[in-house]
Coordinates of C-alpha atoms and ligand atoms in Angstrom, one line a residue:
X1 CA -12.1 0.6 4.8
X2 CA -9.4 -1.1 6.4
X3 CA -5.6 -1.6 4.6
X4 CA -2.6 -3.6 5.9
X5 CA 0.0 -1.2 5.4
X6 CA 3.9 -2.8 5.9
X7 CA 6.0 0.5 6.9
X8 CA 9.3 -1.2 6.9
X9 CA 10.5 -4.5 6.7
X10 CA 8.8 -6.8 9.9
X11 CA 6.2 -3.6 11.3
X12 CA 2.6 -4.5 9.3
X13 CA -0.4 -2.2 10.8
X14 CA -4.1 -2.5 10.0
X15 CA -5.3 0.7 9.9
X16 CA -8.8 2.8 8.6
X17 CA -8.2 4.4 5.2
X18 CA -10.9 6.2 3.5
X19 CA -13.6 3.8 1.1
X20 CA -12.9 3.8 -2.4
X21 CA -16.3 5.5 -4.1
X22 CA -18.0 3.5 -7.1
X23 CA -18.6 7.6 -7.9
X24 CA -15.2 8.2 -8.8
X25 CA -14.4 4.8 -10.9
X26 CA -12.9 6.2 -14.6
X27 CA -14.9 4.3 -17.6
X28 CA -12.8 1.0 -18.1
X29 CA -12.6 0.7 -14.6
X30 CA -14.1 -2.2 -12.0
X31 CA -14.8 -1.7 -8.4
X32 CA -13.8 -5.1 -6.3
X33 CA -14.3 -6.0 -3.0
X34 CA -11.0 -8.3 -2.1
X35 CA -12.2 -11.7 -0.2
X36 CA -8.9 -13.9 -0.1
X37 CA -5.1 -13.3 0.2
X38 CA -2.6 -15.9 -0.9
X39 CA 0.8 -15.4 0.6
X40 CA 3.7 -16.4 -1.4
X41 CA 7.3 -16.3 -0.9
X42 CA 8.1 -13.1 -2.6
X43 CA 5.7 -11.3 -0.4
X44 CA 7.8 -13.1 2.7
X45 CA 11.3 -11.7 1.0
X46 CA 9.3 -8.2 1.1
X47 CA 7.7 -8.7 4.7
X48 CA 11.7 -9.3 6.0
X49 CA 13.2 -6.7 3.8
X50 CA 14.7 -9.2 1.4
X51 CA 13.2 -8.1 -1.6
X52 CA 15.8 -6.1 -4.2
X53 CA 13.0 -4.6 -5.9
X54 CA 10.6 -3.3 -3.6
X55 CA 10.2 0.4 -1.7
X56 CA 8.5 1.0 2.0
X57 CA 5.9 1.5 2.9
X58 CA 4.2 -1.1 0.8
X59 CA 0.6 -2.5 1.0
X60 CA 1.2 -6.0 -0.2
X61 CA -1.2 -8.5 -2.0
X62 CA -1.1 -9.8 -5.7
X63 CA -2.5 -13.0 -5.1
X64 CA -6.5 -12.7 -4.7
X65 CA -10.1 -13.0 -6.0
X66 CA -12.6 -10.6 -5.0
X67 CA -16.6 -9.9 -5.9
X68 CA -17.3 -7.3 -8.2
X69 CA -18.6 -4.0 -6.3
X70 CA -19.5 -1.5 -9.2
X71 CA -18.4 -1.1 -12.7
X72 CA -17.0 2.2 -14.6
X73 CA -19.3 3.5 -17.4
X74 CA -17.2 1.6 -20.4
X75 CA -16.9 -1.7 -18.6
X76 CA -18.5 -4.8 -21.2
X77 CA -18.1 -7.8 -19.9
X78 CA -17.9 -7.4 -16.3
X79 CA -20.8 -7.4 -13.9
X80 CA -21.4 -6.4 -10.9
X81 CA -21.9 -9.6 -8.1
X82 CA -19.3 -11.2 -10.5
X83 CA -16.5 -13.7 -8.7
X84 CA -12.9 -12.5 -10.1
X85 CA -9.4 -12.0 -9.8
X86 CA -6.9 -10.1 -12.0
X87 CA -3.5 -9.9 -12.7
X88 CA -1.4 -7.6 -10.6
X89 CA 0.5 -6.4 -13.6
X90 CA 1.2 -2.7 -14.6
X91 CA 2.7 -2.2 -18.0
X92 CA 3.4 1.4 -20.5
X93 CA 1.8 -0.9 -23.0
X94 CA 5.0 1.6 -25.1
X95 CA 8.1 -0.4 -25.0
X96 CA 9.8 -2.7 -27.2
X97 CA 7.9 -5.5 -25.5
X98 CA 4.6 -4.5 -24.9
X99 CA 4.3 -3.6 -28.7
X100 CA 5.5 -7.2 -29.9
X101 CA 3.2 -8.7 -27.1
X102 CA 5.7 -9.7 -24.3
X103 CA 4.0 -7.2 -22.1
X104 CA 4.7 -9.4 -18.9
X105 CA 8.5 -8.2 -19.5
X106 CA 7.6 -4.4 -19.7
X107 CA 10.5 -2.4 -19.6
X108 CA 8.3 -0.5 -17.4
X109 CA 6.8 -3.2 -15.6
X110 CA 5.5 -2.3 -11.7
X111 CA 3.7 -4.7 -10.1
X112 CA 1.1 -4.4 -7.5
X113 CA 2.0 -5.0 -4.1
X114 CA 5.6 -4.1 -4.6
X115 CA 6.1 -1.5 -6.9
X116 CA 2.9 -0.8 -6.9
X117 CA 0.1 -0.8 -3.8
X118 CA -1.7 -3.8 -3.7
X119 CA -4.5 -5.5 -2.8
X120 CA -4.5 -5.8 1.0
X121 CA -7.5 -4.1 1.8
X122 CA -11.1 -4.6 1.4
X123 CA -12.4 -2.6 -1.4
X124 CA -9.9 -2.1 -4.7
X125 CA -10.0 -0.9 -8.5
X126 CA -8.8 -2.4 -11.4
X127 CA -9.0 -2.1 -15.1
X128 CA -11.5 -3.8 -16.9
X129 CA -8.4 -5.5 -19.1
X130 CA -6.8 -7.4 -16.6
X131 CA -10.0 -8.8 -14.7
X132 CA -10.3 -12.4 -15.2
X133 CA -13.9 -13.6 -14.4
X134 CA -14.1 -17.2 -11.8
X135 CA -17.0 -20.0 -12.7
X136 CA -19.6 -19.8 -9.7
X137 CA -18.2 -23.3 -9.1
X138 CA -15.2 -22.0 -7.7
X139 CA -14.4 -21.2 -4.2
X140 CA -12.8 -17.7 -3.2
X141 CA -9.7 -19.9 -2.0
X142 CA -9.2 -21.3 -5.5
X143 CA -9.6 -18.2 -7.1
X144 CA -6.6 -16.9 -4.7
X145 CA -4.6 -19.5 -6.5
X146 CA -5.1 -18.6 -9.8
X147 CA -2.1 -16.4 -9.8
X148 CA 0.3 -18.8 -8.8
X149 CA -1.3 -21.0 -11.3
X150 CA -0.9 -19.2 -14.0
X151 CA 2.8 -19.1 -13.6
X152 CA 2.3 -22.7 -14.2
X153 CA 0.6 -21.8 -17.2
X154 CA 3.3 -19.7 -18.8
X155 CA 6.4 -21.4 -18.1
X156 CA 4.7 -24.6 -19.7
X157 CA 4.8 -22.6 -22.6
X158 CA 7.7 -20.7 -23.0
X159 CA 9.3 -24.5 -23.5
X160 CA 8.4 -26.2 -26.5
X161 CA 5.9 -28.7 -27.0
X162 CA 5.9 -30.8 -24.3
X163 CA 4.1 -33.8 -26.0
X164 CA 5.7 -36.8 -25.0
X165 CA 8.5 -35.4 -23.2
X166 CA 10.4 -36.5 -20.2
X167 CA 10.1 -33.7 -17.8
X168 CA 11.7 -32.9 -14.2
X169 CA 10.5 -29.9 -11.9
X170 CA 13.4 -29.0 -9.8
X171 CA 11.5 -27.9 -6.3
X172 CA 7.8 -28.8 -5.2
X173 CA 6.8 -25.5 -3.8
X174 CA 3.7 -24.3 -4.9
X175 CA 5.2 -22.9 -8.1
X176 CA 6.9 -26.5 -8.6
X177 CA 3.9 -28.1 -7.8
X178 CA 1.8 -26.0 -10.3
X179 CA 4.2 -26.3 -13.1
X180 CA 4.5 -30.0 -13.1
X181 CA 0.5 -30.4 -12.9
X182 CA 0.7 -28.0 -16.2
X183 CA 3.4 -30.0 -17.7
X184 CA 1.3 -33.3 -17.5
X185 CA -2.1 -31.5 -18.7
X186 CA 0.3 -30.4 -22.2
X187 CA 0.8 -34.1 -22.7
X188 CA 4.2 -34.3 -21.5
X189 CA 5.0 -38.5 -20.9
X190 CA 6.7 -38.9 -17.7
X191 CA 6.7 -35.8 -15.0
X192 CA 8.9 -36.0 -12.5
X193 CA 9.5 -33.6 -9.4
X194 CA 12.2 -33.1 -6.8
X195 CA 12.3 -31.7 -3.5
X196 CA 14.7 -31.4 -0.5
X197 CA 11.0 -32.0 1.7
X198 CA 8.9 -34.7 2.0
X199 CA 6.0 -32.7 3.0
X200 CA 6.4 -31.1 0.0
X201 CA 7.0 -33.9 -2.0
X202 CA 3.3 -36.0 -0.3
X203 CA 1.3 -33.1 -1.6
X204 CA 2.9 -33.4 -5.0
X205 CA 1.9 -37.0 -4.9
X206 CA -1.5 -35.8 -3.2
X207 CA -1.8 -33.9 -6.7
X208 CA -1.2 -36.7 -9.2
X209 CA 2.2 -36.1 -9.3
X210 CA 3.3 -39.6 -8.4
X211 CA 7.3 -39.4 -9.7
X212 CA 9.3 -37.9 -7.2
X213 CA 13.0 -37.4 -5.7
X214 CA 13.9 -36.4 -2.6
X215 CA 17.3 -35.4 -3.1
X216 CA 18.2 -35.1 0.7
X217 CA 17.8 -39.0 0.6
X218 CA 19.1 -40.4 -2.8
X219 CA 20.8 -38.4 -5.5
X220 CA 19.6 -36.5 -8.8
X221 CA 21.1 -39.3 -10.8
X222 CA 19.9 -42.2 -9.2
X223 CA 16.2 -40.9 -8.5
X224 CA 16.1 -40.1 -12.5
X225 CA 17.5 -43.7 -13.1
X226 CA 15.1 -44.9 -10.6
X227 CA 12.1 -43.5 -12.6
X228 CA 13.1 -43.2 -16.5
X229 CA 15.3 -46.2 -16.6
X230 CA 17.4 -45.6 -20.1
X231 CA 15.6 -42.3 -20.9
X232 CA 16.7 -39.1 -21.0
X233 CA 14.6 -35.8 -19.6
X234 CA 14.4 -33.4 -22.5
X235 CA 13.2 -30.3 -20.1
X236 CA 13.8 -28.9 -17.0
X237 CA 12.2 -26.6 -15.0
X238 CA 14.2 -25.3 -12.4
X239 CA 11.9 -24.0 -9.8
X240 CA 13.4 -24.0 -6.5
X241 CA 16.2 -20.8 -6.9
X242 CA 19.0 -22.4 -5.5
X243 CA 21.9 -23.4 -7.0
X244 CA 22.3 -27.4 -6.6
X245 CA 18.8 -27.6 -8.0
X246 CA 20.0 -25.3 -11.6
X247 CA 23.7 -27.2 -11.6
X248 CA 21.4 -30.9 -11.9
X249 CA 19.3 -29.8 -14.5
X250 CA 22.2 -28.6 -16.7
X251 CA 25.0 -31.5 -15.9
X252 CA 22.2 -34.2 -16.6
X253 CA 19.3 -33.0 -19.2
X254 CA 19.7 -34.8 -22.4
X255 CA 21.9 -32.9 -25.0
X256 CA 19.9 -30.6 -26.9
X257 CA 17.5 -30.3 -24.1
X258 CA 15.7 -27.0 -22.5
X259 CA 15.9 -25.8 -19.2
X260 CA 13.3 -23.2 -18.2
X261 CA 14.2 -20.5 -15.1
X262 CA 11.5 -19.9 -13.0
X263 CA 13.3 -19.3 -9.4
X264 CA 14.5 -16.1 -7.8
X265 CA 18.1 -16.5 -6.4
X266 CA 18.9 -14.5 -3.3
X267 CA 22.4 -15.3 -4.2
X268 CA 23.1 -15.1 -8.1
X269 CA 24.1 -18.8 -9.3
X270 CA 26.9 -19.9 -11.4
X271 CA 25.8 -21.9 -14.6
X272 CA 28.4 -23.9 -16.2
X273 CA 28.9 -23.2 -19.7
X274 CA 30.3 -26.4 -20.8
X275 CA 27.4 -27.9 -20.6
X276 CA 25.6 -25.0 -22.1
X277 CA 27.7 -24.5 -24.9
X278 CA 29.0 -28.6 -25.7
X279 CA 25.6 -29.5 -25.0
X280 CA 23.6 -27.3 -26.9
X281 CA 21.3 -26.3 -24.6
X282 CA 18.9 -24.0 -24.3
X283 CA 18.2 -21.9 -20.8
X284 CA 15.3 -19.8 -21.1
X285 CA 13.6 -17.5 -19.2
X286 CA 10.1 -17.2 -17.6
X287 CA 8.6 -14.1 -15.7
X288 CA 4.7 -14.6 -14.2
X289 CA 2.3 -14.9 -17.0
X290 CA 0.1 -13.2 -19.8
X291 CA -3.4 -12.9 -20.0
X292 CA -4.6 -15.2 -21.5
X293 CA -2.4 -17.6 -18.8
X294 CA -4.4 -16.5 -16.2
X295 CA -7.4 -17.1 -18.1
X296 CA -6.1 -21.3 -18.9
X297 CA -5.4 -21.0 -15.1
X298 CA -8.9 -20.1 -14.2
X299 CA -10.3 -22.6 -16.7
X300 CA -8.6 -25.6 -15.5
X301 CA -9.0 -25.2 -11.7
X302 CA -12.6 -24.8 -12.5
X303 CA -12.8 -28.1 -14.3
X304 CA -10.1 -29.7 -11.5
X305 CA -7.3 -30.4 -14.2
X306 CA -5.3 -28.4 -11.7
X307 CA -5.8 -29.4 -8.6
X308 CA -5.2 -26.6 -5.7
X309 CA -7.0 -27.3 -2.6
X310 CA -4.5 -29.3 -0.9
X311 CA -1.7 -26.7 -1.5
X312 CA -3.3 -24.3 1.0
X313 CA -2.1 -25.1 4.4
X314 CA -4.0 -22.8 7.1
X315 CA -6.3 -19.4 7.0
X316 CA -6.2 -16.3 9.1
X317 CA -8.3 -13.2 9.3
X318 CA -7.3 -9.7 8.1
X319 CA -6.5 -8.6 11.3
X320 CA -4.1 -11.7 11.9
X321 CA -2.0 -10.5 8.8
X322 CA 1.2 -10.6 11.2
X323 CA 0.4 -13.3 12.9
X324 CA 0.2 -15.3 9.3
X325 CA 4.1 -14.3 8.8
X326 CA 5.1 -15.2 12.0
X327 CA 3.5 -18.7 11.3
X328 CA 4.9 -19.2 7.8
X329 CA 8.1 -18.3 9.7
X330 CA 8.0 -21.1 12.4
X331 CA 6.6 -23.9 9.9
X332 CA 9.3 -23.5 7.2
X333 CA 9.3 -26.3 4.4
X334 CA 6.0 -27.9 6.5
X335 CA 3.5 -25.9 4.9
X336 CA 2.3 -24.8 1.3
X337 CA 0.2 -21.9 0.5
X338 CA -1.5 -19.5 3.6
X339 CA -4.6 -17.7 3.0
X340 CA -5.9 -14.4 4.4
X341 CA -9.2 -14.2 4.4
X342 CA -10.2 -10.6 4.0
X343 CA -14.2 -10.8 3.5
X344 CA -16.4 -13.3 3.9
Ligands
NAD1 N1 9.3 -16.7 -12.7 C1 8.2 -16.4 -12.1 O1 7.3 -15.8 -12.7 C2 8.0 -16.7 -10.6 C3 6.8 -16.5 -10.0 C4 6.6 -16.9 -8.7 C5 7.7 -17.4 -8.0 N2 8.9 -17.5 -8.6 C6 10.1 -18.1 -7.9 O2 10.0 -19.5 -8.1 C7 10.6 -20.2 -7.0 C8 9.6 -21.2 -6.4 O3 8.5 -20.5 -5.8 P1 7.7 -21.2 -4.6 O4 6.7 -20.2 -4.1 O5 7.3 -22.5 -4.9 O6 8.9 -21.2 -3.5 P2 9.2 -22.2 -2.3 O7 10.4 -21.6 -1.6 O8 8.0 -22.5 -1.6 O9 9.7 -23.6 -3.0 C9 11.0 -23.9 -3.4 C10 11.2 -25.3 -3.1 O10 12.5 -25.7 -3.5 C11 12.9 -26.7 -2.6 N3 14.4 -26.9 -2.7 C12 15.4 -26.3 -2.0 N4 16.6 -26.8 -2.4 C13 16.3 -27.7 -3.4 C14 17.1 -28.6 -4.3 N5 18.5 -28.5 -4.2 N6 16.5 -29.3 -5.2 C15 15.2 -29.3 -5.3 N7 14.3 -28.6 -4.5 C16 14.9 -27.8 -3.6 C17 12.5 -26.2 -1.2 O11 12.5 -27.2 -0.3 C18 11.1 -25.7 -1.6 O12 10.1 -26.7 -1.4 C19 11.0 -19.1 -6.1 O13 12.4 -18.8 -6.3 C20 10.2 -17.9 -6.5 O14 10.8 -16.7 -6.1 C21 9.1 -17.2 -9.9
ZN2 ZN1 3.1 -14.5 -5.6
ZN3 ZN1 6.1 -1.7 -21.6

């Protein structure tokens, strides 16, 4: 079978590694052939070297669905022909969090397709427990985005209820993008997003998300006056790792008000603590998802609550895994979410 293979940061080669054998699958296991590839920006940090956590060489690819090949002797609800995807997470299912549940914070926590291979090849195997199955309804390319998704998912619910909250999304990425779709479907009243891109900010709007700043072009504090008038936001989601975008959300959020950390900073931000502290706020963390995220993720781009299709911008073949970096390189903030289609 074939298996992009990145030997050090920037040098990605397909090459011919041998098939993995339905033969050899242990009994909880589940034999998939991969058929789409998102790319996402960690995977770009990884491709330039950029990535803290991440050892060469690496095959990358945590962001997929795939068609069930075979199925290990123990395996209940997963049949073969089946349309799936599954989370790339590897936890001791031993630590202090895995045992109270919070398994998507393992102390141990590898992840496939940085500290652990991934997915960028055509056949793989995963365990039975982390396979999520897709409704026949649902294209391969949607499937691909149930990952991202699902981060949607979870962040929307480490805040509290969102019912009839204001709520801004600082950065319309596709993780922006996703987490303010999420935010509306939990009831929250008025969803706003911000951006530094237009581009970004039109496929927001392309997805329902009709409040938006662009805070290149008018400030934080006048776009939210713009839009909520008198009103307060009561929760933030900062989701564009930068620092402006975290200092916003903390000098203006109501008092009392949550702020929930979804980006990655390449440089570590500042946060100031007189707000924190006088304010009484609460900052809280969010890392990827749990199961049964991925599951609501799969569910609700099924019945189109979450709307996906126009966040992918372009496709490329297997074989043009390079050539979708270099691309993703030249278009910057003017494209979403690239596809590699691995199987058709
Ligand atoms: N916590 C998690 O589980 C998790 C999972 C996936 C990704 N992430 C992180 O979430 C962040 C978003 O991911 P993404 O794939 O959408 O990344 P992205 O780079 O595509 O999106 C970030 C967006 O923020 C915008 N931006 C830049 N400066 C801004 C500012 N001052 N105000 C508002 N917006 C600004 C950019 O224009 C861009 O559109 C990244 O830091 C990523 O590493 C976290
Ligand atoms: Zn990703
Ligand atoms: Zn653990």
């Amino acid at each position: 079978m074939r298996q992009a293979i990145l030997l050090k940061p920037g040098k990605l080669e397909i090459r011919q590694v041998p098939d993995l054998l339905s033969e050899n699958l242990k009994p909880e296991e589940v034999l998939i052939r991969i058929m789409r590839i998102g790319v996402c920006g960690s995977d770009i940090h990884v491709y330039h070297g950029q990535h803290p956590a991440t050892p060469y060489p690496v095959v990358q690819g945590h962001e997929y669905s795939a068609i069930v090949e075979a199925v290990g002797s123990h395996v209940k609800n997963i049949k073969t022909g089946m349309k799936v995807t599954a989370r790339p997470q590897l936890v001791c299912g031993a630590c202090g969090p895995c045992l109270r549940g919070q398994y998507n914070a393992c102390q141990n926590l590898k992840v496939q397709g940085f500290q652990a291979p991934g997915v960028a090849q055509d056949l793989f195997v995963v365990t039975e427990d982390r396979v999520v199955i897709l409704d026949n309804s649902m294209s391969f390319e949607q499937g691909a985005m149930v990952e991202p998704a699902a981060v949607g998912a979870h962040s929307t619910r480490r805040a509290s209820n969102l019912k009839g909250k204001n709520v801004i999304v600082s950065g319309a990425g596709t993780i922006g993008n996703l987490v303010a779709q999420f935010a509306k479907t939990r009831g929250a009243k008025t969803v706003i997003i911000t951006d530094v891109s237009e581009f970004r900010l039109e496929k927001a709007r392309e997805c329902n998300i009709e409040n938006t700043i662009n805070v290149s072009k008018e400030s934080f504090e006048d776009g939210v006056g713009r839009i909520l008038g008198s009103e307060g936001f009561q929760t933030g989601f900062e989701a564009a790792g930068v620092q402006d975008s975290l200092d916003v959300l903390i000098k203006n959020i109501e008092k009392g008000g949550e702020v929930i950390i979804l980006g990655v900073y390449a440089l570590n931000p500042t946060i100031n603590m007189f707000y924190l502290g006088e304010h009484e706020l609460n900052v809280i963390g969010s890392m990827m998802y749990k199961h049964e995220d991925y599951e609501e993720a799969a569910n609700l781009i099924a019945t189109r609550k979450i709307l996906s299709q126009s966040l992918i911008s372009r496709h490329f073949k297997f074989e043009e895994y390079n050539d979708a970096y270099k691309y993703i390189n030249n278009k910057g903030d003017r494209i979403m979410k690239v596809m590699i289609d691995v199987n058709d």
